[in-house]
Coordinates of N, CA and C in Angstrom, one line a residue:
M1 N -7.8 10.5 10.3 CA -7.5 10.0 11.7 C -6.1 10.1 11.8
N2 N -5.6 10.7 12.9 CA -4.2 10.9 13.3 C -3.9 10.0 14.5
L3 N -2.6 9.3 14.4 CA -2.3 8.7 15.7 C -1.6 9.8 16.6
F4 N -1.8 9.7 17.8 CA -1.4 10.9 18.7 C -1.2 10.4 20.1
C5 N 0.0 10.7 20.8 CA 0.3 10.1 22.1 C 0.3 10.9 23.2
C6 N 0.1 12.2 23.1 CA 0.3 13.1 24.3 C -1.1 13.1 24.9
K7 N -1.1 13.0 26.2 CA -2.3 13.0 26.9 C -2.5 14.4 27.7
N8 N -3.6 14.9 27.3 CA -4.0 16.2 28.0 C -5.6 16.3 27.6
D9 N -6.1 17.5 28.3 CA -7.5 17.6 28.2 C -7.8 18.0 26.8
K10 N -7.0 18.7 26.1 CA -7.4 19.0 24.6 C -7.4 17.8 23.9
A11 N -6.3 17.0 24.1 CA -6.3 15.7 23.3 C -7.3 14.7 23.5
A12 N -7.8 14.7 24.8 CA -9.1 13.9 25.0 C -10.2 14.5 24.5
Q13 N -10.4 15.7 24.3 CA -11.5 16.2 23.4 C -11.5 15.8 22.1
L14 N -10.3 16.0 21.5 CA -10.1 15.6 20.0 C -10.4 14.2 19.9
E15 N -10.0 13.4 20.9 CA -10.1 11.9 20.7 C -11.6 11.7 20.7
D16 N -12.4 12.3 21.5 CA -13.8 12.1 21.7 C -14.6 12.5 20.3
E17 N -13.9 13.6 19.7 CA -14.5 14.0 18.4 C -14.0 13.0 17.1
G18 N -13.2 12.1 17.5 CA -12.6 11.2 16.5 C -11.6 11.8 15.5
V19 N -10.9 12.8 15.9 CA -9.8 13.5 15.3 C -8.6 12.7 15.4
I20 N -8.3 12.4 16.7 CA -7.0 11.7 17.1 C -7.3 10.5 17.9
V21 N -6.3 9.7 17.9 CA -6.4 8.5 18.9 C -5.1 8.5 19.6
Q22 N -5.4 8.4 21.1 CA -4.2 8.5 21.9 C -3.5 7.1 22.0
E23 N -4.5 6.1 22.3 CA -4.1 4.7 22.6 C -5.0 3.7 21.9
W24 N -4.2 2.5 21.6 CA -5.1 1.5 21.0 C -4.8 0.1 21.5
D25 N -5.4 -0.8 21.3 CA -5.2 -2.1 21.9 C -4.9 -3.1 20.7
H26 N -4.1 -4.0 21.0 CA -3.9 -5.2 20.0 C -5.2 -5.9 19.9
I27 N -5.7 -6.2 18.6 CA -6.9 -6.9 18.4 C -6.7 -8.4 18.1
E28 N -7.3 -9.2 18.7 CA -7.2 -10.6 18.4 C -7.4 -10.9 16.9
D29 N -6.7 -11.8 16.4 CA -6.8 -12.1 14.9 C -8.1 -12.7 14.6
N30 N -8.7 -12.3 13.4 CA -9.9 -12.8 12.9 C -9.7 -13.6 11.6
A31 N -9.6 -14.7 11.4 CA -9.3 -15.5 10.2 C -10.4 -15.9 9.3
D32 N -11.6 -15.3 9.6 CA -12.7 -15.7 8.8 C -12.6 -15.1 7.4
S33 N -12.4 -16.1 6.4 CA -12.2 -15.8 5.0 C -13.3 -15.0 4.4
K34 N -14.5 -15.2 4.9 CA -15.8 -14.6 4.3 C -15.7 -13.1 4.4
L35 N -14.8 -12.6 5.4 CA -14.9 -11.1 5.7 C -14.0 -10.7 4.6
S36 N -12.8 -11.2 4.3 CA -12.0 -10.7 3.3 C -12.6 -11.0 1.9
D37 N -13.3 -12.0 1.5 CA -13.9 -12.2 0.3 C -14.9 -11.1 0.2
T38 N -15.7 -10.6 1.2 CA -16.7 -9.6 1.0 C -16.0 -8.2 0.7
F39 N -14.8 -7.9 1.3 CA -14.2 -6.8 1.2 C -13.6 -6.8 -0.2
F40 N -12.9 -7.8 -0.7 CA -12.4 -7.7 -2.1 C -13.4 -7.6 -3.1
S41 N -14.7 -8.0 -2.9 CA -15.7 -8.1 -3.9 C -16.3 -6.7 -4.0
M42 N -16.0 -5.7 -3.1 CA -16.4 -4.2 -3.1 C -15.5 -3.6 -4.1
F43 N -14.3 -3.9 -4.5 CA -13.4 -3.2 -5.3 C -13.3 -3.9 -6.6
P44 N -12.9 -3.1 -7.7 CA -12.9 -3.7 -9.0 C -11.6 -4.7 -9.0
F45 N -10.5 -4.3 -8.4 CA -9.4 -5.3 -8.4 C -9.7 -6.6 -7.6
G46 N -10.6 -6.6 -6.8 CA -10.9 -7.7 -5.8 C -11.3 -8.9 -6.5
S47 N -12.1 -8.6 -7.7 CA -12.7 -9.8 -8.5 C -11.5 -10.7 -8.9
F48 N -10.4 -10.2 -9.1 CA -9.2 -10.8 -9.7 C -8.7 -12.0 -8.6
F49 N -8.9 -11.7 -7.4 CA -8.5 -12.5 -6.3 C -9.5 -13.5 -5.6
E50 N -10.7 -13.6 -6.3 CA -11.9 -14.3 -5.8 C -11.5 -15.7 -5.4
S51 N -10.7 -16.3 -6.3 CA -10.3 -17.8 -6.2 C -9.0 -18.0 -5.4
Y52 N -8.4 -17.0 -5.1 CA -7.0 -17.1 -4.5 C -7.1 -17.4 -3.0
K53 N -6.1 -18.3 -2.6 CA -6.2 -18.8 -1.2 C -4.9 -18.3 -0.4
A54 N -5.1 -18.1 0.8 CA -4.1 -17.5 1.8 C -3.9 -18.2 3.0
S55 N -3.0 -18.1 3.8 CA -2.9 -18.7 5.0 C -3.7 -18.0 6.1
S56 N -4.1 -18.6 7.1 CA -5.0 -18.0 8.2 C -4.3 -16.8 8.7
E57 N -3.0 -16.8 9.0 CA -2.3 -15.6 9.4 C -2.6 -14.4 8.5
Y58 N -2.4 -14.8 7.3 CA -2.3 -13.6 6.3 C -3.8 -13.1 6.2
I59 N -4.8 -14.0 6.1 CA -6.2 -13.5 6.1 C -6.5 -12.7 7.3
G60 N -5.9 -13.1 8.5 CA -6.0 -12.1 9.6 C -5.6 -10.8 9.5
V61 N -4.4 -10.7 8.8 CA -4.0 -9.4 8.5 C -4.9 -8.6 7.7
L62 N -5.5 -9.2 6.7 CA -6.3 -8.5 5.6 C -7.6 -8.2 6.4
N63 N -8.1 -9.0 7.2 CA -9.3 -8.9 8.0 C -9.2 -7.6 8.9
N64 N -8.1 -7.5 9.5 CA -7.8 -6.4 10.4 C -7.7 -5.1 9.6
Y65 N -7.1 -5.1 8.5 CA -7.1 -3.9 7.6 C -8.6 -3.5 7.3
I66 N -9.3 -4.5 6.8 CA -10.7 -4.2 6.6 C -11.5 -3.6 7.7
L67 N -11.4 -4.1 8.7 CA -12.1 -3.6 10.0 C -11.5 -2.3 10.3
S68 N -10.3 -1.9 10.0 CA -9.8 -0.6 10.2 C -10.5 0.4 9.5
R69 N -11.1 0.0 8.4 CA -11.9 1.0 7.4 C -13.4 1.0 7.7
S70 N -13.7 0.3 8.7 CA -15.3 0.2 8.9 C -15.7 1.4 9.6
P71 N -16.7 2.1 8.9 CA -17.2 3.2 9.8 C -18.0 2.8 11.0
G72 N -18.4 1.7 11.1 CA -19.2 1.3 12.3 C -18.3 1.1 13.5
N73 N -17.0 1.1 13.4 CA -16.0 1.0 14.5 C -15.6 2.4 14.8
K74 N -15.3 2.6 16.1 CA -15.0 3.8 16.8 C -13.4 4.1 16.4
S75 N -13.0 5.2 16.4 CA -11.7 5.5 15.9 C -10.6 4.7 16.7
R76 N -10.8 4.5 18.0 CA -9.7 3.7 18.6 C -9.7 2.3 18.2
Q77 N -10.9 1.8 17.9 CA -11.0 0.4 17.4 C -10.3 0.2 16.0
R78 N -10.7 1.2 15.1 CA -10.0 1.3 13.8 C -8.5 1.2 13.8
V79 N -8.1 2.1 14.7 CA -6.5 2.3 14.7 C -6.0 0.9 15.4
G80 N -6.7 0.3 16.2 CA -6.4 -0.8 16.8 C -6.1 -1.9 15.9
H81 N -7.3 -2.0 14.9 CA -7.1 -3.1 13.8 C -6.1 -2.8 12.9
L82 N -5.9 -1.5 12.6 CA -4.7 -1.1 11.6 C -3.4 -1.4 12.2
M83 N -3.2 -1.0 13.3 CA -1.8 -1.3 14.0 C -1.5 -2.6 14.1
T84 N -2.7 -3.5 14.5 CA -2.5 -5.0 14.6 C -2.2 -5.5 13.2
A85 N -2.8 -5.1 12.3 CA -2.5 -5.5 10.9 C -1.0 -5.4 10.5
L86 N -0.6 -4.2 10.7 CA 0.8 -3.9 10.6 C 1.8 -4.7 11.5
E87 N 1.5 -4.9 12.6 CA 2.4 -5.7 13.5 C 2.3 -7.2 13.1
D88 N 1.2 -7.6 12.8 CA 1.2 -9.1 12.3 C 1.7 -9.3 10.9
M89 N 1.5 -8.4 10.0 CA 2.2 -8.5 8.8 C 3.7 -8.4 8.8
R90 N 4.2 -7.6 9.7 CA 5.6 -7.6 9.9 C 6.2 -8.9 10.5
K91 N 5.4 -9.5 11.3 CA 6.0 -10.7 11.9 C 6.0 -11.8 10.8
I92 N 5.0 -11.8 9.8 CA 5.0 -12.8 8.8 C 6.2 -12.7 7.8
V93 N 6.5 -11.4 7.6 CA 7.8 -11.0 6.8 C 9.1 -11.4 7.4
D94 N 9.1 -11.0 8.7 CA 10.4 -11.4 9.6 C 10.5 -12.8 9.6
Q95 N 9.6 -13.6 9.4 CA 9.6 -15.1 9.4 C 10.1 -15.8 8.1
G96 N 10.5 -14.8 7.1 CA 10.9 -15.2 5.9 C 10.0 -15.1 4.7
E97 N 8.8 -14.7 4.9 CA 7.8 -14.5 3.8 C 8.1 -13.2 3.0
N98 N 8.7 -13.4 1.8 CA 9.1 -12.2 1.0 C 8.5 -12.1 -0.3
S99 N 7.2 -12.7 -0.4 CA 6.7 -12.6 -1.8 C 6.3 -11.2 -2.1
I100 N 6.0 -10.9 -3.4 CA 5.7 -9.5 -3.7 C 4.3 -9.2 -3.2
E101 N 3.3 -10.2 -3.0 CA 2.1 -9.9 -2.5 C 2.2 -9.4 -1.0
K102 N 2.8 -10.2 -0.2 CA 3.1 -9.7 1.2 C 3.9 -8.5 1.4
L103 N 5.0 -8.3 0.5 CA 5.7 -7.1 0.8 C 4.9 -5.9 0.4
T104 N 4.1 -6.0 -0.8 CA 3.3 -4.8 -1.2 C 2.3 -4.5 -0.2
T105 N 1.7 -5.6 0.3 CA 0.7 -5.4 1.4 C 1.4 -4.6 2.6
L106 N 2.5 -5.0 3.0 CA 3.2 -4.4 4.1 C 3.4 -2.9 3.9
A107 N 3.8 -2.6 2.7 CA 4.3 -1.3 2.3 C 3.1 -0.5 2.4
R108 N 1.8 -0.9 1.9 CA 0.5 -0.2 2.1 C 0.2 0.1 3.6
L109 N 0.4 -0.9 4.4 CA 0.2 -0.8 5.7 C 1.0 0.3 6.4
A110 N 2.3 0.2 6.0 CA 3.2 1.0 6.6 C 3.0 2.6 6.3
F111 N 2.6 2.7 4.9 CA 2.2 4.2 4.7 C 0.9 4.6 5.3
E112 N 0.0 3.7 5.5 CA -1.2 4.1 6.2 C -1.1 4.3 7.6
T113 N -0.1 3.8 8.4 CA 0.2 4.1 9.7 C 1.4 5.1 10.0
G114 N 1.8 5.8 9.0 CA 2.6 7.0 9.0 C 4.0 6.5 9.0
E115 N 4.3 5.3 8.7 CA 5.7 4.7 8.5 C 6.3 4.9 7.2
R116 N 6.4 6.2 6.8 CA 6.7 6.5 5.5 C 8.1 6.0 5.0
A117 N 9.0 6.2 5.8 CA 10.5 5.7 5.4 C 10.6 4.3 5.4
W118 N 9.9 3.4 6.1 CA 9.8 2.1 6.0 C 9.1 1.6 4.7
G119 N 7.9 2.2 4.4 CA 7.3 1.8 3.3 C 8.1 2.1 2.1
V120 N 8.8 3.3 2.0 CA 9.7 3.7 0.9 C 10.8 2.6 0.7
K121 N 11.4 2.2 1.9 CA 12.3 1.1 1.9 C 11.8 -0.2 1.2
I122 N 10.7 -0.6 1.5 CA 10.0 -1.8 0.9 C 9.9 -1.7 -0.4
L123 N 9.5 -0.5 -1.0 CA 9.1 -0.3 -2.4 C 10.4 -0.3 -3.1
T124 N 11.5 0.3 -2.5 CA 12.8 0.3 -3.2 C 13.3 -1.0 -3.5
H125 N 13.1 -1.8 -2.4 CA 13.6 -3.2 -2.5 C 12.8 -4.0 -3.7
L126 N 11.5 -3.7 -3.8 CA 10.8 -4.4 -4.9 C 11.1 -3.7 -6.3
I127 N 11.4 -2.4 -6.3 CA 11.7 -2.0 -7.7 C 13.1 -2.4 -8.1
N128 N 14.0 -2.5 -7.3 CA 15.2 -3.0 -7.5 C 15.3 -4.5 -7.9
R129 N 14.4 -5.3 -7.2 CA 14.3 -6.7 -7.6 C 13.6 -7.0 -8.9
Y130 N 12.7 -6.1 -9.3 CA 11.7 -6.4 -10.4 C 11.7 -5.5 -11.6
H131 N 12.4 -4.4 -11.5 CA 12.2 -3.4 -12.5 C 12.7 -3.8 -13.8
S132 N 13.8 -4.5 -13.9 CA 14.4 -4.9 -15.2 C 13.7 -6.3 -15.8
N133 N 13.1 -7.0 -14.9 CA 12.4 -8.2 -15.3 C 11.3 -8.6 -14.3
M134 N 10.2 -8.4 -14.7 CA 9.0 -8.7 -13.7 C 8.7 -10.1 -13.7
D135 N 9.6 -10.8 -13.2 CA 9.4 -12.3 -13.1 C 9.0 -12.9 -12.0
F136 N 7.8 -12.2 -11.5 CA 7.1 -12.7 -10.4 C 5.7 -13.1 -10.8
E137 N 5.2 -14.0 -9.8 CA 3.8 -14.5 -10.0 C 2.9 -14.2 -8.9
I138 N 1.7 -14.0 -9.1 CA 0.7 -13.5 -8.1 C -0.2 -14.6 -7.6
H139 N 0.0 -15.1 -6.4 CA -0.9 -16.5 -5.9 C -1.7 -16.1 -4.9
E140 N -1.6 -14.9 -4.2 CA -2.4 -14.6 -3.2 C -3.1 -13.3 -3.2
P141 N -4.3 -12.9 -2.4 CA -4.8 -11.6 -2.5 C -3.8 -10.5 -1.9
L142 N -3.8 -9.4 -2.2 CA -2.9 -8.4 -1.7 C -3.7 -7.1 -1.8
L143 N -3.0 -6.0 -1.2 CA -3.4 -4.6 -1.1 C -2.4 -3.9 -2.1
P144 N -2.8 -3.3 -3.1 CA -1.9 -2.5 -4.1 C -1.3 -1.4 -3.2
A145 N 0.1 -1.2 -3.5 CA 0.7 -0.3 -2.8 C 0.3 1.2 -2.8
C146 N -0.4 1.5 -3.8 CA -1.1 2.9 -4.0 C -2.6 2.7 -4.0
P147 N -3.4 3.4 -3.3 CA -4.7 3.2 -3.0 C -5.4 3.6 -4.2
R148 N -5.0 4.4 -5.2 CA -5.6 4.7 -6.4 C -5.9 3.3 -7.2
F149 N -5.2 2.4 -7.0 CA -5.3 1.0 -7.8 C -6.4 0.4 -7.2
D150 N -7.0 0.7 -6.1 CA -8.1 0.0 -5.6 C -9.2 -0.1 -6.5
D151 N -9.3 1.0 -7.4 CA -10.6 1.3 -8.2 C -10.2 0.9 -9.8
I152 N -9.1 0.2 -10.0 CA -8.7 -0.3 -11.2 C -8.9 -1.8 -11.4
L153 N -9.5 -2.2 -12.5 CA -9.7 -3.7 -12.6 C -8.6 -4.2 -13.5
P154 N -7.7 -5.0 -13.0 CA -6.7 -5.7 -13.8 C -7.2 -7.0 -14.4
N155 N -6.6 -7.6 -15.3 CA -7.0 -8.8 -15.8 C -5.8 -9.8 -16.1
D156 N -6.1 -10.8 -16.6 CA -5.1 -12.0 -16.7 C -3.9 -11.4 -17.5
K157 N -4.0 -10.4 -18.5 CA -3.0 -9.9 -19.3 C -2.2 -8.9 -18.7
N158 N -2.8 -8.2 -17.8 CA -2.0 -7.1 -17.2 C -1.9 -6.9 -15.8
I159 N -2.1 -8.1 -15.0 CA -2.1 -7.9 -13.6 C -0.8 -7.7 -13.0
K160 N 0.3 -8.2 -13.8 CA 1.7 -7.8 -13.2 C 1.9 -6.2 -13.6
E161 N 1.4 -5.9 -14.6 CA 1.6 -4.4 -14.9 C 0.8 -3.5 -13.9
W162 N -0.3 -4.1 -13.5 CA -1.2 -3.3 -12.6 C -0.4 -3.2 -11.3
L163 N 0.0 -4.3 -10.9 CA 0.7 -4.3 -9.6 C 2.0 -3.6 -9.5
F164 N 2.8 -3.7 -10.5 CA 4.0 -3.0 -10.5 C 3.9 -1.6 -10.8
S165 N 3.1 -1.1 -11.4 CA 2.7 0.3 -11.5 C 2.2 0.9 -10.2
S166 N 1.4 0.2 -9.4 CA 1.1 0.7 -8.1 C 2.3 0.8 -7.2
I167 N 3.2 0.0 -7.3 CA 4.6 0.1 -6.6 C 5.4 1.3 -7.1
I168 N 5.5 1.5 -8.4 CA 6.2 2.6 -8.9 C 5.4 4.0 -8.6
E169 N 4.3 4.0 -8.8 CA 3.6 5.2 -8.5 C 3.6 5.8 -7.1
Q170 N 3.4 4.7 -6.2 CA 3.5 5.1 -4.7 C 4.9 5.5 -4.4
Y171 N 5.8 4.7 -4.9 CA 7.3 5.2 -4.7 C 7.6 6.6 -5.0
I172 N 7.2 7.0 -6.4 CA 7.3 8.3 -6.8 C 6.7 9.4 -5.9
E173 N 5.5 9.0 -5.5 CA 4.7 9.9 -4.7 C 5.3 10.1 -3.3
K174 N 6.0 9.0 -2.6 CA 6.3 9.1 -1.3 C 7.9 9.3 -1.1
H175 N 8.7 8.8 -2.1 CA 10.1 8.7 -1.8 C 10.8 10.1 -1.6
A176 N 10.3 11.2 -2.0 CA 10.8 12.6 -1.8 C 9.5 13.7 -1.8
F177 N 9.9 14.8 -1.4 CA 8.9 15.9 -1.3 C 8.6 16.4 -2.6
S178 N 9.4 16.2 -3.6 CA 9.2 16.6 -4.9 C 10.1 15.7 -5.9
T179 N 9.7 15.4 -7.1 CA 10.5 14.6 -8.0 C 11.6 15.7 -8.5
Y180 N 11.5 16.9 -8.4 CA 12.5 17.8 -8.7 C 13.8 17.4 -8.0
F181 N 13.8 17.1 -6.7 CA 14.9 16.7 -6.0 C 15.6 15.5 -6.4
T182 N 14.8 14.6 -7.0 CA 15.4 13.3 -7.3 C 16.0 13.4 -8.7
R183 N 15.6 14.2 -9.5 CA 15.9 14.6 -10.9 C 15.8 13.4 -11.8
L184 N 17.0 13.0 -12.4 CA 16.9 12.1 -13.5 C 16.8 10.6 -12.9
A185 N 17.1 10.6 -11.5 CA 16.9 9.2 -10.9 C 15.4 8.6 -11.0
T186 N 14.4 9.6 -11.0 CA 13.1 9.3 -11.2 C 12.7 9.0 -12.7
L187 N 13.2 9.7 -13.6 CA 12.9 9.6 -14.9 C 12.7 8.2 -15.5
P188 N 13.7 7.3 -15.2 CA 13.4 6.0 -15.7 C 12.3 5.2 -15.3
L189 N 11.9 5.5 -13.9 CA 10.6 4.9 -13.4 C 9.5 5.5 -14.0
L190 N 9.4 6.8 -14.3 CA 8.3 7.4 -15.0 C 8.1 6.8 -16.5
K191 N 9.3 6.5 -17.2 CA 9.1 6.0 -18.5 C 8.7 4.6 -18.3
Q192 N 9.0 3.8 -17.4 CA 8.5 2.5 -17.2 C 7.0 2.5 -16.7
L193 N 6.5 3.5 -16.0 CA 5.1 3.5 -15.7 C 4.4 3.8 -16.9
S194 N 4.9 4.7 -17.8 CA 4.2 5.0 -19.0 C 4.1 3.8 -19.8
R195 N 5.1 2.9 -20.1 CA 5.1 1.7 -20.9 C 4.2 0.7 -20.2
L196 N 4.0 0.7 -18.9 CA 3.2 -0.3 -18.3 C 1.6 0.0 -18.5
G197 N 1.3 1.1 -18.8 CA 0.0 1.4 -19.3 C -1.0 1.9 -18.3
F198 N -0.4 2.4 -17.1 CA -1.2 3.1 -16.1 C -0.8 4.4 -15.7
M199 N -0.4 5.1 -16.5 CA 0.1 6.4 -16.3 C -1.1 7.5 -16.1
T200 N -1.0 8.2 -15.0 CA -1.9 9.3 -14.9 C -1.5 10.6 -15.6
D201 N -2.4 11.7 -15.6 CA -2.0 12.9 -16.3 C -1.0 13.6 -15.1
D202 N -1.0 13.3 -14.0 CA -0.1 13.9 -13.0 C 1.2 13.5 -13.3
M203 N 1.3 12.1 -13.5 CA 2.6 11.4 -13.7 C 3.2 11.8 -15.1
Q204 N 2.3 12.0 -16.0 CA 2.6 12.3 -17.4 C 3.4 13.6 -17.4
R205 N 2.8 14.7 -16.6 CA 3.3 16.0 -16.4 C 4.7 16.0 -15.7
R206 N 4.8 15.1 -14.7 CA 6.1 15.0 -13.9 C 7.3 14.5 -14.9
M207 N 6.8 13.6 -15.8 CA 7.8 13.1 -16.8 C 8.3 14.1 -17.7
E208 N 7.2 14.9 -18.3 CA 7.6 16.0 -19.2 C 8.4 17.0 -18.5
I209 N 8.1 17.3 -17.3 CA 9.0 18.3 -16.5 C 10.4 17.8 -16.4
M210 N 10.5 16.6 -16.1 CA 11.9 16.0 -16.0 C 12.7 16.0 -17.3
H211 N 12.0 15.8 -18.4 CA 12.6 15.9 -19.8 C 13.1 17.3 -19.9
R212 N 12.1 18.3 -19.7 CA 12.3 19.6 -20.0 C 13.6 20.3 -19.2
C213 N 13.6 19.8 -18.0 CA 14.6 20.5 -17.0 C 16.0 19.9 -17.0
F214 N 16.0 18.5 -17.2 CA 17.3 17.9 -16.9 C 17.7 16.9 -18.1
S215 N 16.9 16.7 -19.0 CA 17.4 16.0 -20.2 C 18.4 16.7 -21.0
T216 N 19.5 16.1 -21.4 CA 20.5 16.8 -22.4 C 20.3 16.2 -23.8

């Protein structure tokens, strides 16, 4: 689904087919915690957050994100839920909430709404803040920065590694069109991703290419 603002007959036809969305409405918050509990129970990582509590405002963000993925909603409704989640998450962060849970969730929402530069900026901040010492704690449910991590089950021993790996992988994927152009700046992050234990074959190949092309 693409966000699209130009109004014409062709655009209207594409919107009817669910290909694009020209307009969307702000959706009223839904702070029913049962909705988010049900959502998180659908994914391996969600079981880790079953006992975690969150503010009603944050639950509202998560619920809108959940509803944006519901196949039972029309495209316009799904986009409305997604854009509302982004808007409300931004407000929470602008009010001073800068926990890793909320910033990672905000980055995920930014990428999913096409705000790539903003998402990269958030991940850059988190990497600069924590890459040398992952001295953060996780106290709330969250959306991993990289969707691939939705299907990975963390545990008490590697939950920090799981979260920070999702941040690094998404940053590497999104911050440039190719890791070739970032050269050795990316290599330390690839090495850290390998140490954290969540390295994919694709990321392994990237690291090997960086070594072969640019290491001295």
